[in-house]
GROMACS .gro file of C-alpha atoms in nm:
model
  134
    1UNK     CA    1  17.312   9.505  13.761
    2UNK     CA    2  17.117   9.823  13.842
    3UNK     CA    3  16.967   9.847  13.487
    4UNK     CA    4  16.892   9.469  13.492
    5UNK     CA    5  16.708   9.500  13.820
    6UNK     CA    6  16.494   9.792  13.712
    7UNK     CA    7  16.427   9.630  13.386
    8UNK     CA    8  16.254   9.350  13.582
    9UNK     CA    9  16.139   9.069  13.355
   10UNK     CA   10  16.109   9.303  13.064
   11UNK     CA   11  16.311   9.280  12.751
   12UNK     CA   12  16.673   9.356  12.804
   13UNK     CA   13  16.717   9.610  12.531
   14UNK     CA   14  17.061   9.775  12.528
   15UNK     CA   15  17.058  10.125  12.687
   16UNK     CA   16  17.136  10.395  12.441
   17UNK     CA   17  17.473  10.568  12.507
   18UNK     CA   18  17.309  10.911  12.570
   19UNK     CA   19  17.087  10.754  12.850
   20UNK     CA   20  17.384  10.567  12.986
   21UNK     CA   21  17.578  10.896  13.007
   22UNK     CA   22  17.289  11.067  13.186
   23UNK     CA   23  17.266  10.781  13.437
   24UNK     CA   24  17.648  10.794  13.510
   25UNK     CA   25  17.637  11.169  13.569
   26UNK     CA   26  17.363  11.114  13.825
   27UNK     CA   27  17.483  10.796  13.983
   28UNK     CA   28  17.626  10.960  14.285
   29UNK     CA   29  17.273  11.063  14.388
   30UNK     CA   30  17.148  10.704  14.382
   31UNK     CA   31  17.303  10.606  14.720
   32UNK     CA   32  17.157  10.914  14.885
   33UNK     CA   33  16.812  10.840  14.739
   34UNK     CA   34  16.806  10.475  14.858
   35UNK     CA   35  16.950  10.562  15.203
   36UNK     CA   36  16.677  10.824  15.246
   37UNK     CA   37  16.396  10.589  15.128
   38UNK     CA   38  16.508  10.302  15.356
   39UNK     CA   39  16.551  10.536  15.657
   40UNK     CA   40  16.184  10.635  15.650
   41UNK     CA   41  15.988  10.532  15.954
   42UNK     CA   42  15.617  10.457  15.995
   43UNK     CA   43  15.550  10.438  15.618
   44UNK     CA   44  15.253  10.212  15.660
   45UNK     CA   45  15.101  10.446  15.919
   46UNK     CA   46  15.166  10.750  15.704
   47UNK     CA   47  15.014  10.576  15.398
   48UNK     CA   48  14.705  10.462  15.600
   49UNK     CA   49  14.649  10.824  15.714
   50UNK     CA   50  14.621  10.957  15.357
   51UNK     CA   51  14.272  11.109  15.292
   52UNK     CA   52  14.313  11.216  14.939
   53UNK     CA   53  14.213  11.029  14.622
   54UNK     CA   54  14.515  10.812  14.537
   55UNK     CA   55  14.595  10.641  14.202
   56UNK     CA   56  14.879  10.383  14.189
   57UNK     CA   57  15.026  10.221  13.887
   58UNK     CA   58  15.214   9.897  13.856
   59UNK     CA   59  15.373   9.715  13.558
   60UNK     CA   60  15.378   9.350  13.513
   61UNK     CA   61  15.731   9.356  13.382
   62UNK     CA   62  15.854   9.575  13.669
   63UNK     CA   63  16.071   9.402  13.945
   64UNK     CA   64  15.845   9.204  14.180
   65UNK     CA   65  15.959   9.425  14.463
   66UNK     CA   66  15.793   9.737  14.315
   67UNK     CA   67  15.475   9.550  14.221
   68UNK     CA   68  15.466   9.433  14.586
   69UNK     CA   69  15.499   9.783  14.714
   70UNK     CA   70  15.198   9.903  14.501
   71UNK     CA   71  14.989   9.596  14.629
   72UNK     CA   72  15.069   9.683  14.982
   73UNK     CA   73  14.992  10.047  14.943
   74UNK     CA   74  14.667   9.967  14.788
   75UNK     CA   75  14.581   9.756  15.079
   76UNK     CA   76  14.674  10.029  15.328
   77UNK     CA   77  14.541  10.342  15.161
   78UNK     CA   78  14.167  10.365  15.198
   79UNK     CA   79  13.996  10.390  14.860
   80UNK     CA   80  14.315  10.376  14.660
   81UNK     CA   81  14.275  10.295  14.295
   82UNK     CA   82  14.523  10.065  14.120
   83UNK     CA   83  14.597  10.044  13.750
   84UNK     CA   84  14.801   9.744  13.656
   85UNK     CA   85  14.957   9.725  13.316
   86UNK     CA   86  15.070   9.372  13.249
   87UNK     CA   87  15.304   9.462  12.978
   88UNK     CA   88  15.444   9.768  13.144
   89UNK     CA   89  15.787   9.787  13.317
   90UNK     CA   90  15.933  10.027  13.565
   91UNK     CA   91  15.928  10.319  13.317
   92UNK     CA   92  15.563  10.269  13.221
   93UNK     CA   93  15.488  10.647  13.244
   94UNK     CA   94  15.724  10.683  12.945
   95UNK     CA   95  15.662  10.353  12.773
   96UNK     CA   96  15.288  10.350  12.815
   97UNK     CA   97  15.212  10.725  12.824
   98UNK     CA   98  14.896  10.675  12.613
   99UNK     CA   99  14.742  10.467  12.881
  100UNK     CA  100  14.895  10.641  13.191
  101UNK     CA  101  14.845  11.001  13.094
  102UNK     CA  102  14.466  10.981  13.036
  103UNK     CA  103  14.429  10.781  13.360
  104UNK     CA  104  14.609  11.046  13.545
  105UNK     CA  105  14.412  11.332  13.394
  106UNK     CA  106  14.080  11.146  13.476
  107UNK     CA  107  14.198  11.096  13.829
  108UNK     CA  108  14.278  11.462  13.881
  109UNK     CA  109  13.944  11.562  13.735
  110UNK     CA  110  13.763  11.329  13.974
  111UNK     CA  111  13.969  11.457  14.264
  112UNK     CA  112  13.890  11.808  14.170
  113UNK     CA  113  13.511  11.724  14.152
  114UNK     CA  114  13.530  11.556  14.499
  115UNK     CA  115  13.722  11.859  14.641
  116UNK     CA  116  13.414  12.070  14.562
  117UNK     CA  117  13.181  11.840  14.746
  118UNK     CA  118  13.135  11.956  15.101
  119UNK     CA  119  13.167  11.692  15.384
  120UNK     CA  120  12.829  11.619  15.550
  121UNK     CA  121  12.950  11.794  15.885
  122UNK     CA  122  13.054  12.088  15.694
  123UNK     CA  123  12.747  12.103  15.472
  124UNK     CA  124  12.502  12.120  15.758
  125UNK     CA  125  12.463  12.457  15.927
  126UNK     CA  126  12.529  12.460  16.303
  127UNK     CA  127  12.173  12.523  16.388
  128UNK     CA  128  12.056  12.218  16.189
  129UNK     CA  129  12.311  12.004  16.381
  130UNK     CA  130  12.198  12.133  16.722
  131UNK     CA  131  11.834  12.074  16.628
  132UNK     CA  132  11.914  11.712  16.537
  133UNK     CA  133  12.089  11.673  16.884
  134UNK     CA  134  11.802  11.831  17.085
   0.00000   0.00000   0.00000
């Protein structure tokens, strides 16, 4: 059921035995991860307070729940950029790396450029600010 949920509406390819074994070895951690995630409070407020360039991805074959989370975050985070890959599933960073990786690299480059641009209040010398006020 877990695999079926996270596959969303994507193709139900059988999970290779090696991947199934890795998941079984880490299954005990899942309950803790979900408990921690659902225990978070004020998530919308925290998301709305983000003041960094934000890039969100969603896949059209992912579970609707995860697509809805991306939609909500996009609406809450000021200036968030969203990339929706209609044929991508929950694992789109792996299955669609040729689309995802360049988008992430471009996003980081733009964020680095923005980090070098001083804010208006920081760019103006204190004397210039006081002269404007006078």
